[in-house]
XYZ file of C-alpha atoms in Angstrom:
739
model
C 6.929 39.633 -8.592
C 3.838 40.849 -6.440
C 4.458 40.537 -2.717
C 0.861 39.074 -0.255
C -0.694 41.402 0.962
C -2.737 39.091 3.295
C -1.632 37.996 6.006
C -3.670 35.053 5.965
C -3.264 34.131 3.096
C -1.265 31.335 4.312
C -3.961 29.891 7.165
C -6.482 29.025 4.072
C -3.538 27.265 2.433
C -3.129 24.896 5.386
C 0.463 26.664 6.753
C 0.887 27.551 9.877
C 1.920 31.212 10.895
C 5.048 29.668 12.188
C 5.738 27.855 8.944
C 5.121 30.977 6.937
C 7.271 32.656 8.892
C 10.075 29.917 8.063
C 9.305 30.639 4.407
C 9.818 34.541 4.655
C 13.215 33.561 5.967
C 13.757 30.930 3.453
C 13.131 33.272 0.839
C 14.376 36.536 2.232
C 11.662 38.667 1.768
C 7.506 37.799 2.273
C 6.145 34.763 -0.659
C 3.345 35.763 -3.188
C 0.113 34.091 -3.449
C 2.125 32.013 -5.804
C 4.635 31.068 -4.269
C 2.499 29.906 -0.277
C 0.416 27.609 -2.521
C 3.948 25.647 -4.046
C 4.961 25.690 -0.282
C 1.350 25.181 1.051
C 1.141 21.550 -1.287
C 4.818 20.543 -1.134
C 4.990 21.659 3.232
C 1.498 19.587 3.324
C 1.684 15.792 5.310
C 1.191 13.890 2.806
C 4.049 15.193 -0.113
C 6.527 16.666 3.091
C 6.191 13.614 5.728
C 7.075 16.770 8.561
C 5.204 14.704 11.113
C 6.633 11.438 10.830
C 10.206 11.649 9.331
C 12.178 11.735 12.423
C 10.685 7.916 13.333
C 11.245 6.474 9.486
C 14.355 7.301 9.826
C 15.098 3.944 12.557
C 13.993 1.451 9.537
C 16.869 -0.330 7.670
C 16.761 0.599 4.781
C 20.173 -1.761 2.739
C 21.022 -4.853 1.978
C 21.663 -7.383 -0.414
C 20.416 -6.202 -3.586
C 18.804 -2.806 -3.341
C 20.020 -0.992 -6.036
C 17.064 2.133 -5.223
C 15.842 2.476 -1.343
C 13.309 5.572 0.612
C 13.099 9.013 -1.246
C 12.588 7.887 -4.367
C 8.633 6.962 -6.511
C 9.826 3.618 -5.923
C 12.247 0.646 -4.397
C 13.863 -1.512 -6.207
C 15.557 -4.520 -6.389
C 18.150 -6.638 -8.643
C 16.205 -10.255 -9.039
C 19.437 -11.393 -10.649
C 19.489 -12.481 -14.519
C 19.982 -8.897 -15.311
C 16.423 -8.012 -13.778
C 15.918 -5.683 -11.238
C 11.541 -5.058 -9.785
C 10.232 -2.056 -8.278
C 7.867 -2.169 -5.700
C 5.248 0.664 -4.080
C 2.808 1.284 -2.128
C 0.112 4.694 -1.624
C -2.425 5.299 -0.131
C -5.500 6.801 -1.306
C -7.200 6.867 1.963
C -9.451 10.831 2.179
C -10.276 10.675 -2.119
C -12.060 7.202 -2.039
C -13.822 8.808 1.482
C -15.464 11.386 -0.278
C -15.843 10.082 -4.212
C -15.047 5.978 -4.303
C -14.496 5.794 -7.640
C -12.709 8.026 -8.767
C -10.939 8.121 -5.659
C -10.045 4.727 -6.277
C -9.010 4.655 -9.562
C -6.862 6.747 -9.296
C -4.914 5.755 -6.499
C -3.898 2.924 -8.881
C -3.312 5.506 -11.495
C -0.775 7.175 -9.437
C 0.821 3.640 -8.094
C 1.313 2.328 -11.942
C 2.613 5.841 -12.911
C 5.342 5.743 -9.364
C 6.478 2.093 -11.369
C 6.599 3.266 -14.637
C 9.013 6.069 -13.752
C 11.737 3.840 -12.597
C 11.750 2.201 -15.782
C 9.460 -0.592 -14.645
C 6.716 -2.498 -16.660
C 3.925 -2.721 -14.092
C 2.599 -6.425 -14.020
C 0.428 -6.686 -10.984
C -1.165 -4.930 -7.867
C -2.769 -5.096 -4.952
C -5.762 -3.300 -3.104
C -5.638 -3.825 0.596
C -9.110 -2.558 1.370
C -10.611 -1.287 4.755
C -14.369 -0.214 5.098
C -16.347 0.697 7.794
C -19.568 -2.712 9.160
C -21.667 -4.183 6.842
C -24.357 -3.425 8.628
C -23.365 0.917 7.487
C -25.414 1.533 4.079
C -22.867 4.531 3.848
C -20.178 1.735 4.434
C -21.171 -0.850 1.695
C -21.418 2.317 -0.756
C -17.883 3.181 -0.475
C -17.073 -0.660 -0.713
C -18.868 -1.130 -3.553
C -17.802 2.449 -5.334
C -13.905 1.593 -4.549
C -13.925 -1.483 -5.977
C -15.642 -0.412 -9.234
C -13.154 2.259 -9.068
C -9.783 -0.499 -8.945
C -11.153 -2.621 -11.245
C -12.665 -0.086 -13.835
C -8.885 1.142 -14.275
C -6.923 -1.646 -13.860
C -8.358 -3.756 -16.055
C -8.670 -1.131 -18.457
C -5.201 -0.058 -18.051
C -4.427 -4.153 -18.630
C -2.297 -4.681 -15.045
C -3.109 -7.773 -13.204
C -4.561 -7.319 -9.732
C -3.322 -10.285 -8.154
C -4.906 -9.649 -4.127
C -5.193 -8.202 -1.181
C -7.347 -7.899 1.773
C -10.710 -6.635 2.788
C -11.475 -5.562 6.431
C -14.778 -4.484 7.539
C -14.226 -2.395 11.307
C -16.693 0.153 12.577
C -13.141 1.909 13.530
C -13.405 2.843 9.183
C -16.701 3.685 9.098
C -15.758 7.505 8.815
C -12.623 6.888 7.565
C -11.769 4.257 4.790
C -8.668 2.988 3.883
C -7.845 2.267 0.663
C -4.504 1.112 0.093
C -2.708 -0.066 -3.863
C 0.667 -1.999 -4.047
C 2.314 -1.922 -7.699
C 5.472 -4.380 -8.782
C 7.291 -4.431 -11.939
C 10.369 -5.457 -13.394
C 12.944 -3.565 -15.670
C 15.961 -4.729 -17.022
C 18.711 -3.333 -14.323
C 20.670 -1.246 -17.047
C 17.198 -0.004 -17.728
C 16.539 1.765 -14.556
C 16.038 5.576 -14.694
C 15.996 8.261 -11.394
C 13.750 11.268 -10.697
C 17.080 14.246 -10.788
C 17.124 16.880 -13.366
C 20.502 16.863 -14.583
C 22.500 19.141 -17.481
C 21.837 22.782 -17.608
C 20.054 23.481 -20.535
C 17.886 20.066 -21.270
C 14.319 20.568 -21.498
C 11.566 19.863 -18.993
C 9.182 17.978 -21.332
C 5.381 17.565 -19.419
C 3.766 14.259 -21.368
C 0.707 13.362 -21.072
C -3.209 14.659 -20.162
C -3.877 18.360 -20.012
C -3.897 20.009 -16.821
C -7.276 21.019 -15.148
C -9.081 21.868 -11.958
C -9.903 18.479 -10.990
C -7.482 17.081 -8.210
C -6.748 20.787 -7.402
C -5.121 20.458 -3.770
C -6.101 16.764 -3.814
C -4.509 14.151 -2.257
C -2.342 16.584 -0.587
C -4.792 18.674 1.455
C -7.215 15.658 1.687
C -4.874 14.074 2.926
C -3.469 15.921 6.002
C -6.550 16.946 7.508
C -9.558 14.919 9.537
C -13.401 14.842 8.110
C -16.035 16.547 9.626
C -19.981 17.610 8.866
C -18.275 19.843 5.747
C -16.395 16.636 3.494
C -18.992 16.317 0.957
C -18.129 19.874 -0.155
C -14.246 18.711 -0.218
C -15.337 16.358 -3.469
C -14.458 18.639 -6.597
C -10.686 18.051 -4.969
C -10.588 14.297 -6.124
C -8.938 13.858 -9.469
C -10.207 11.706 -12.495
C -8.930 9.524 -13.975
C -8.245 7.424 -17.912
C -7.078 4.326 -17.624
C -6.602 4.062 -21.833
C -4.376 7.595 -21.194
C -2.521 5.930 -18.207
C -1.737 3.111 -20.944
C -0.815 4.816 -24.113
C 1.464 7.211 -21.202
C 3.454 3.503 -20.374
C 3.988 2.786 -23.546
C 5.549 6.285 -24.608
C 7.638 6.051 -21.261
C 8.684 2.809 -21.552
C 9.680 3.543 -25.366
C 11.834 6.840 -24.430
C 13.185 4.903 -22.237
C 14.417 1.898 -24.244
C 15.334 4.609 -26.436
C 17.627 6.194 -24.359
C 16.100 9.353 -24.883
C 15.054 10.319 -21.255
C 17.735 12.112 -18.601
C 15.620 11.839 -15.679
C 11.435 11.612 -15.507
C 9.358 11.326 -12.891
C 5.062 11.391 -12.143
C 2.760 14.297 -10.908
C 1.284 12.651 -8.474
C 0.497 14.514 -4.976
C 1.233 17.889 -5.526
C 0.899 18.117 -9.344
C 3.975 19.836 -11.594
C 4.566 21.559 -8.006
C 6.687 19.135 -7.224
C 7.649 17.113 -10.140
C 9.858 20.393 -11.369
C 11.091 21.392 -7.948
C 11.645 17.422 -6.569
C 13.712 16.486 -10.475
C 15.489 20.004 -10.063
C 16.401 19.778 -6.496
C 17.460 15.783 -6.723
C 19.916 16.901 -9.032
C 21.046 20.594 -7.315
C 19.526 21.712 -10.580
C 17.374 24.864 -11.106
C 14.709 24.635 -13.758
C 12.676 27.712 -15.081
C 9.143 26.742 -16.137
C 6.759 28.834 -18.367
C 3.681 28.084 -16.778
C 1.616 29.661 -19.962
C 2.883 26.642 -21.589
C 1.182 23.935 -20.049
C -1.437 22.910 -21.855
C -4.824 22.502 -20.504
C -8.756 21.966 -20.750
C -10.296 24.285 -18.753
C -10.252 28.541 -20.098
C -9.119 30.951 -16.818
C -6.872 28.904 -14.687
C -4.544 30.945 -12.275
C -0.643 30.067 -12.163
C -1.174 28.899 -8.393
C -4.219 26.253 -10.334
C -1.745 25.111 -12.781
C 0.958 24.472 -10.601
C -0.529 22.426 -7.891
C -3.228 20.558 -10.201
C -3.338 17.036 -9.849
C -4.503 16.158 -12.713
C -4.300 12.530 -13.291
C -1.822 10.160 -15.942
C 0.927 12.925 -16.425
C 4.818 13.563 -16.429
C 7.714 15.125 -16.421
C 10.339 14.128 -18.419
C 13.582 15.535 -18.705
C 15.571 15.647 -22.355
C 18.377 17.114 -24.499
C 17.280 19.410 -26.834
C 19.119 17.234 -29.083
C 17.155 14.646 -28.275
C 12.683 16.391 -28.264
C 11.916 15.410 -32.083
C 12.744 12.252 -31.657
C 10.602 12.675 -28.565
C 8.102 14.246 -29.858
C 7.596 12.089 -32.635
C 7.768 8.766 -30.429
C 4.869 10.479 -28.668
C 3.244 11.049 -31.229
C 3.291 7.496 -32.563
C 2.046 6.173 -28.693
C -0.868 9.287 -29.217
C 0.853 11.616 -26.935
C 0.746 15.073 -25.978
C 4.267 16.235 -25.523
C 5.151 19.924 -24.916
C 8.195 21.591 -23.589
C 7.271 22.969 -20.443
C 10.863 24.306 -19.089
C 14.447 24.032 -18.869
C 17.208 22.758 -16.367
C 19.116 26.194 -15.250
C 22.107 26.491 -12.625
C 22.189 27.919 -9.381
C 19.013 25.046 -7.870
C 16.272 27.949 -8.187
C 12.630 27.138 -9.634
C 11.194 30.026 -11.005
C 7.660 29.965 -12.677
C 7.593 32.510 -15.650
C 4.708 34.253 -17.686
C 6.221 32.998 -20.544
C 10.026 31.440 -21.023
C 11.344 34.924 -21.318
C 8.415 36.664 -19.712
C 7.350 37.993 -16.011
C 8.980 35.814 -13.094
C 5.766 34.774 -10.994
C 8.022 32.860 -8.576
C 11.223 32.371 -7.484
C 12.414 29.770 -4.919
C 14.968 27.149 -4.173
C 14.025 24.074 -5.666
C 15.003 22.278 -2.871
C 13.381 24.251 -0.312
C 10.105 22.607 -0.837
C 11.203 19.449 -1.833
C 13.520 18.334 1.796
C 13.639 21.717 3.469
C 9.413 21.086 5.683
C 9.631 21.558 8.732
C 10.630 18.324 10.857
C 7.860 17.716 14.011
C 8.515 15.804 16.884
C 5.242 16.073 18.393
C 4.959 14.999 21.361
C 3.905 11.485 22.466
C 1.702 9.765 25.036
C 0.547 6.472 25.620
C -3.285 6.103 26.552
C -3.919 7.290 29.453
C -6.155 4.151 29.807
C -3.085 2.045 28.898
C -1.831 0.430 32.122
C -5.687 -0.283 32.555
C -6.372 -2.520 29.557
C -3.265 -4.320 29.957
C -4.606 -5.953 33.179
C -8.213 -6.813 32.149
C -9.094 -9.833 30.262
C -10.592 -10.267 27.073
C -11.765 -13.456 28.507
C -12.313 -17.005 27.034
C -15.547 -17.886 25.101
C -17.891 -20.988 26.257
C -16.283 -24.066 24.450
C -20.421 -25.182 23.014
C -20.014 -21.827 21.219
C -16.779 -22.226 19.481
C -18.445 -24.126 15.994
C -20.643 -21.289 15.621
C -17.513 -18.078 16.256
C -15.713 -19.965 14.063
C -18.160 -19.805 11.277
C -19.521 -16.634 12.239
C -15.551 -15.232 10.890
C -15.596 -17.023 7.818
C -16.230 -14.449 4.217
C -15.163 -15.248 0.591
C -13.826 -12.110 -0.794
C -13.845 -13.257 -4.423
C -16.763 -11.498 -4.321
C -14.093 -8.264 -4.899
C -11.315 -9.929 -6.247
C -13.530 -11.716 -8.898
C -14.132 -8.147 -10.307
C -10.403 -8.116 -11.289
C -8.852 -9.219 -14.158
C -5.604 -11.247 -12.344
C -4.662 -12.988 -15.792
C -3.717 -10.369 -17.587
C -0.168 -11.316 -19.155
C -0.212 -15.130 -18.439
C 1.781 -14.424 -15.206
C -0.177 -15.457 -12.439
C 0.714 -18.778 -11.013
C -0.489 -18.238 -7.486
C -3.580 -16.285 -8.206
C -5.810 -14.004 -5.040
C -7.783 -16.038 -2.705
C -4.679 -17.712 -1.576
C -1.710 -16.984 1.262
C 0.538 -15.050 -1.569
C 0.838 -14.779 -5.079
C 3.044 -15.573 -7.271
C 3.934 -14.565 -10.399
C 6.341 -16.201 -12.901
C 9.820 -13.948 -13.186
C 9.950 -13.537 -16.642
C 12.962 -10.928 -18.678
C 11.210 -7.818 -19.205
C 12.799 -7.444 -23.135
C 13.032 -11.077 -24.197
C 10.191 -12.133 -22.618
C 11.854 -15.690 -21.327
C 10.628 -17.391 -18.821
C 13.327 -17.759 -16.408
C 12.222 -20.335 -14.118
C 11.730 -18.814 -11.162
C 8.770 -16.689 -9.257
C 8.259 -13.424 -7.880
C 5.411 -13.440 -4.541
C 3.876 -10.619 -3.498
C 1.768 -10.495 -0.422
C -0.194 -7.593 1.856
C -0.672 -7.484 5.546
C -2.988 -5.629 8.874
C -3.313 -6.359 11.393
C -5.259 -3.267 13.334
C -6.780 -4.845 15.947
C -3.393 -6.110 17.158
C -1.959 -3.183 16.674
C -4.588 -1.464 19.158
C -3.975 -3.644 21.695
C -0.350 -3.033 21.162
C 1.596 -0.723 18.319
C 4.815 -2.155 18.368
C 4.456 -6.116 18.745
C 1.050 -5.453 16.830
C 3.164 -4.330 13.462
C 6.017 -7.193 14.411
C 3.260 -9.857 14.380
C 1.905 -8.314 10.825
C 5.284 -8.224 9.338
C 5.711 -12.340 10.241
C 2.545 -12.739 9.800
C 3.664 -12.174 5.536
C 7.256 -13.701 5.662
C 4.376 -17.068 6.848
C 2.500 -15.951 3.466
C 4.738 -16.045 1.592
C 7.015 -18.827 2.964
C 3.083 -21.386 1.925
C 3.939 -20.540 -1.741
C 7.111 -21.438 -1.318
C 8.970 -17.726 -0.754
C 12.007 -16.334 0.417
C 11.483 -12.253 1.557
C 13.560 -9.726 0.159
C 12.796 -6.110 0.975
C 9.223 -4.959 2.542
C 7.057 -2.212 1.503
C 4.907 -0.043 3.965
C 1.779 2.072 4.149
C 1.525 3.474 7.743
C -2.162 4.709 8.238
C -3.237 6.329 11.111
C -5.118 9.132 12.993
C -4.026 12.576 14.123
C -0.649 13.055 14.890
C -1.887 16.663 16.378
C -2.900 14.012 18.826
C -0.160 12.540 21.528
C -1.513 9.253 21.625
C -1.294 8.654 17.752
C 2.189 10.239 17.585
C 3.212 7.005 20.799
C 1.244 4.667 18.341
C 2.912 5.861 15.086
C 5.865 5.322 16.899
C 5.637 2.645 19.182
C 4.241 0.874 15.243
C 7.940 1.970 13.966
C 9.946 0.419 15.456
C 8.148 -2.966 15.602
C 8.582 -2.336 11.911
C 12.347 -2.621 12.186
C 12.588 -5.122 15.081
C 10.587 -7.412 12.805
C 12.310 -6.506 9.390
C 15.638 -6.811 11.124
C 15.151 -10.349 12.545
C 14.829 -11.022 9.591
C 17.525 -9.338 7.377
C 14.876 -7.234 5.769
C 14.921 -4.037 4.143
C 12.760 -1.721 4.168
C 13.023 0.261 0.195
C 9.979 2.510 0.687
C 6.833 3.043 1.856
C 3.923 5.314 2.445
C 2.092 7.210 5.341
C -1.030 8.167 5.880
C -2.342 10.545 8.574
C -5.239 12.436 9.529
C -7.100 9.356 9.410
C -10.539 10.860 11.365
C -13.441 11.630 11.415
C -15.241 14.672 14.203
C -12.064 14.289 16.155
C -11.810 9.718 16.113
C -8.778 8.603 15.432
C -8.881 4.655 13.534
C -7.354 2.098 14.625
C -3.747 2.289 13.832
C -3.551 0.245 11.231
C 0.102 -0.022 9.305
C -0.289 -2.474 6.523
C 3.031 -3.969 5.084
C 4.115 -5.906 1.529
C 6.888 -8.103 1.091
C 8.759 -9.439 -2.208
C 9.715 -12.718 -1.953
C 11.385 -14.816 -5.102
C 10.406 -18.353 -5.532
C 14.054 -19.826 -6.582
C 12.540 -22.718 -8.570
C 9.098 -22.784 -9.729
C 8.491 -26.278 -11.858
C 5.427 -26.888 -9.805
C 2.169 -24.852 -8.916
C 2.372 -24.270 -5.159
C -0.145 -26.411 -2.605
C -3.374 -24.354 -2.486
C -4.942 -22.848 0.673
C -6.976 -26.542 1.154
C -7.671 -30.099 1.794
C -7.496 -33.358 0.466
C -9.506 -36.504 1.344
C -7.656 -38.877 2.715
C -4.378 -37.101 4.056
C -3.249 -36.490 7.385
C -2.798 -32.936 9.008
C 0.394 -31.556 10.669
C 0.528 -28.130 12.501
C 4.198 -26.558 12.868
C 5.642 -23.867 15.253
C 5.085 -23.810 18.861
C 1.739 -23.877 21.057
C 1.240 -19.927 21.925
C 0.337 -18.407 25.335
C -2.920 -18.699 23.800
C -4.253 -14.851 25.086
C -6.771 -13.490 22.905
C -5.909 -10.464 22.810
C -6.545 -8.717 19.840
C -8.627 -11.373 18.436
C -11.043 -11.148 16.078
C -12.954 -12.916 18.802
C -12.392 -10.328 21.390
C -13.294 -7.535 18.701
C -16.962 -9.242 18.352
C -17.121 -9.994 21.998
C -16.949 -6.541 22.859
C -13.834 -6.493 24.327
C -11.360 -5.365 21.691
C -7.455 -3.535 22.831
C -8.089 -5.533 25.917
C -5.491 -8.127 27.969
C -1.689 -8.233 26.239
C -0.864 -9.930 23.231
C 0.712 -13.226 23.162
C 4.905 -12.856 23.116
C 6.616 -13.206 19.818
C 9.144 -15.207 18.799
C 10.978 -13.676 15.629
C 13.617 -16.169 15.431
C 11.016 -18.944 15.760
C 9.149 -17.801 12.913
C 12.082 -17.579 10.971
C 12.936 -21.754 11.468
C 9.122 -22.221 10.900
C 9.236 -20.413 7.743
C 12.704 -21.784 6.289
C 10.954 -25.385 6.677
C 7.297 -24.590 5.197
C 9.760 -22.904 2.130
C 11.401 -26.972 1.721
C 8.595 -28.169 1.987
C 6.573 -26.450 -0.003
C 9.229 -26.297 -3.375
C 10.378 -30.314 -1.981
C 6.280 -30.657 -3.134
C 5.049 -33.312 -0.375
C 2.185 -31.004 0.688
C -1.013 -31.272 -1.132
C -2.400 -27.685 1.280
C -0.756 -25.277 3.024
C -2.248 -22.501 5.206
C -0.781 -19.932 7.869
C -2.674 -19.734 10.810
C -3.585 -15.658 11.665
C -6.927 -14.039 12.230
C -9.610 -16.729 13.521
C -7.198 -18.689 14.695
C -6.395 -22.576 13.432
C -10.379 -22.704 14.254
C -9.955 -20.247 11.222
C -7.404 -21.814 9.075
C -9.016 -24.884 9.156
C -12.340 -24.076 8.246
C -10.905 -22.099 5.376
C -8.764 -24.913 4.091
C -12.142 -27.367 3.950
C -14.569 -25.214 2.310
C -11.991 -23.972 -0.207
C -11.590 -27.212 -1.745
C -15.229 -29.267 -0.280
C -13.297 -31.800 1.741
C -14.051 -32.004 5.871
C -11.036 -32.169 8.409
C -10.800 -34.365 12.184
C -8.931 -32.655 14.413
C -7.786 -33.524 18.331
C -5.571 -32.367 20.780
C -6.445 -28.352 20.545
C -6.773 -27.629 24.120
C -9.925 -24.835 24.786
C -11.246 -22.670 23.335
C -8.285 -19.878 23.373
C -6.101 -22.625 21.985
C -8.698 -22.824 18.916
C -8.583 -19.203 18.366
C -5.346 -17.865 19.636
C -3.872 -15.514 16.473
C 0.062 -15.437 17.845
C 1.970 -15.778 14.153
C 4.055 -18.372 13.153
C 2.515 -21.182 12.383
C 1.556 -23.153 9.305
C -0.810 -26.390 8.518
C 0.370 -29.025 6.376
C -1.807 -30.667 4.703
C 0.180 -34.013 3.483
C 0.049 -38.106 2.543
C 0.153 -39.945 5.482
C 3.441 -42.035 4.305
C 5.117 -38.649 4.441
C 3.977 -37.756 7.770
C 7.233 -39.343 9.722
C 9.863 -37.358 7.107
C 8.341 -33.927 7.867
C 8.730 -34.579 11.846
C 11.749 -35.939 11.016
C 12.763 -32.166 9.356
C 10.985 -30.680 12.107
C 13.262 -32.233 15.294
C 16.648 -31.468 13.152
C 15.235 -27.349 11.743
C 14.307 -27.186 15.691
C 10.304 -26.485 14.542
C 7.746 -28.202 16.546
C 5.574 -29.920 14.833
C 2.341 -32.221 15.911
C -0.171 -33.774 13.754
C -3.584 -33.026 14.838
C -5.681 -35.161 12.511
C -7.194 -36.727 9.052
C -8.575 -34.387 6.186
C -11.639 -36.206 4.858
C -15.681 -36.286 5.445
C -18.750 -33.590 5.264
C -18.482 -32.610 8.876
C -15.882 -30.033 10.297
C -15.292 -30.868 13.677
C -12.245 -30.278 16.419
C -13.046 -32.663 19.626
C -14.217 -31.286 22.172
C -14.726 -27.337 20.562
C -16.630 -27.672 16.853
C -18.667 -30.360 15.154
C -20.237 -28.269 11.545
C -21.381 -29.650 8.573
C -19.160 -28.586 5.749
C -21.608 -27.256 3.924
C -23.532 -24.954 6.136
C -19.502 -24.100 7.162
C -19.123 -23.656 3.042
C -22.975 -21.648 3.148
C -21.141 -18.664 5.561
C -18.240 -18.520 3.557
C -19.452 -18.289 0.236
C -22.453 -16.531 1.339
C -21.435 -13.483 3.834
C -20.217 -10.839 1.476
C -22.338 -11.312 -1.110
C -25.611 -11.357 1.274
C -24.847 -7.982 2.992
C -23.466 -6.282 -0.182
C -27.126 -6.799 -1.663
C -28.751 -4.671 0.074
C -29.542 -0.587 -0.022
C -26.573 1.498 -0.042
C -26.835 5.268 0.830
C -24.280 7.467 -0.922
C -24.075 10.208 1.550
């Protein structure tokens, strides 16, 4: 091995002088260029979580049903009947800003591989998306490209997209957020982990050939902010092939069903460098890799390019020599390339060789790449103006303006989700547009319907978290719990995608630490384990950080799916009841405050997590018993928006009384649900609420062609429907700017 002679190489690769010194100490010598490249990608922020790991340890990760927690490719929960559910959420923020369609598409491809790596068949995806404002032409171009990329990849590979979010806000103008969640199911006995074991076993590379696309892709792009030269990073974005992914899914599941795989790992961030070092490290073994054996689609690739390329649709399987012929045969049946590129060794060393018996090009401890990255307890400091912002009052709008405010907040997201196929597999019971998605739970091997359901939701609220990241994150989890309750599901597990700015800014690290504590507070209160997640840092452009945006994904179980859950809607002649205590009325962090030019001001209302638990339990009971004709939680936009959304989705108006002023109409404190039900069922619901210790009161009636909240709102239903239906298509019909 030749040694590095240029002391600036490590800096060009993104390593600090201290990190380079640490690497030399680990190796007992100066590293060469290839070794530095391996450490650069594996010790990047995206791959190592070096700025966040010390904080993530505070999250609760154990609980009933947890089969696999954080640290593997996906979390896995036992959901009964011999079935496990694998769930994962990831970000592809930076690649999607540079190249929206391919960045988003390969984000979908990567999350799918995280799921079937565990032995699970992907059955659903969700996509929480955030873009710059609709009046910005570049933001519209990014949004259109991202949606097109998700649609093209997901529809082609054949996995339904069953929900998500779309948010437009100025803080994402230079840094969109593209988060993707995936859910899969597997027989519990098919669970496989990403570990290499058995000296002499073979490392087989499955799938696409390796190219220069994606070299330093997410591992590098996600470890630095954007500046004026960011467009030059477009070649680092991976290029996806959904049809290759589909073949790869089927080939891998076939190999797993045949018992031919000892361990398996997808090639995502950091490519082969990650897959080889992680599988070896997890298994406590070493691995020799023949870099010349890796199939390539470009000539003249250097070893460091081959090892760090993030080309898509590739998996690394550990198989026994005796099983190799059958592995190759089954892969050929699915038209998936399979090549032996390495072998498991003893001693814990990852050696990159020029030929299996050729020169050793790199020789490092596998564990030093996987889990020996430095841990940074970066400086944390609350914003310098926090006290002044907390003392400020965002104000309250005039009652006369409330109707226009409610209509201005309505936005039908079907322009996004109508481009996705959400009925693949015919499992989808509750489609996009509701509070949460619901899927039939079928046995992944036999296809037998268990009579139960899986529910999914993703939620985030940067406005709440900009005011108070700890309380705002806890409130986000509470909103997710309420969303699941509205479809009759009890939550069983949490995954999270923590999207923050530059961790070298003390304010950002304070936000991250506070948000993690808020997530931990809520999860402990609800008895929920955090089974996986993702941290996306350096979401900044030209030194300006995004607002803190933790996104949570909740997995829930519907214990008896004998009827479709009530929709977000109203029924003519039915009554409306509000469950949950009236909040304090603070408009801090609300959509109204942001639109009025007063974001980040004031104090969020206190959050009673025990009260939320009681409301959620009652709502689940009501949904399960089938007495509700419509259900919707109160969240962004407050009670006014919740009522308006129920009205416009079904074309039925409402007349409501007893809302005490604009603050009560627009306050967004979670833990409240509007229930629409027949008049003769109201007394029973109020009695149930009293028995459960849940505040409840009648709001009014559903019916007519107007939306009326006495003293505050009086709008024609036709006007509300037009505002809701037309806002997004009209805005996206304008010109776009590519770059």
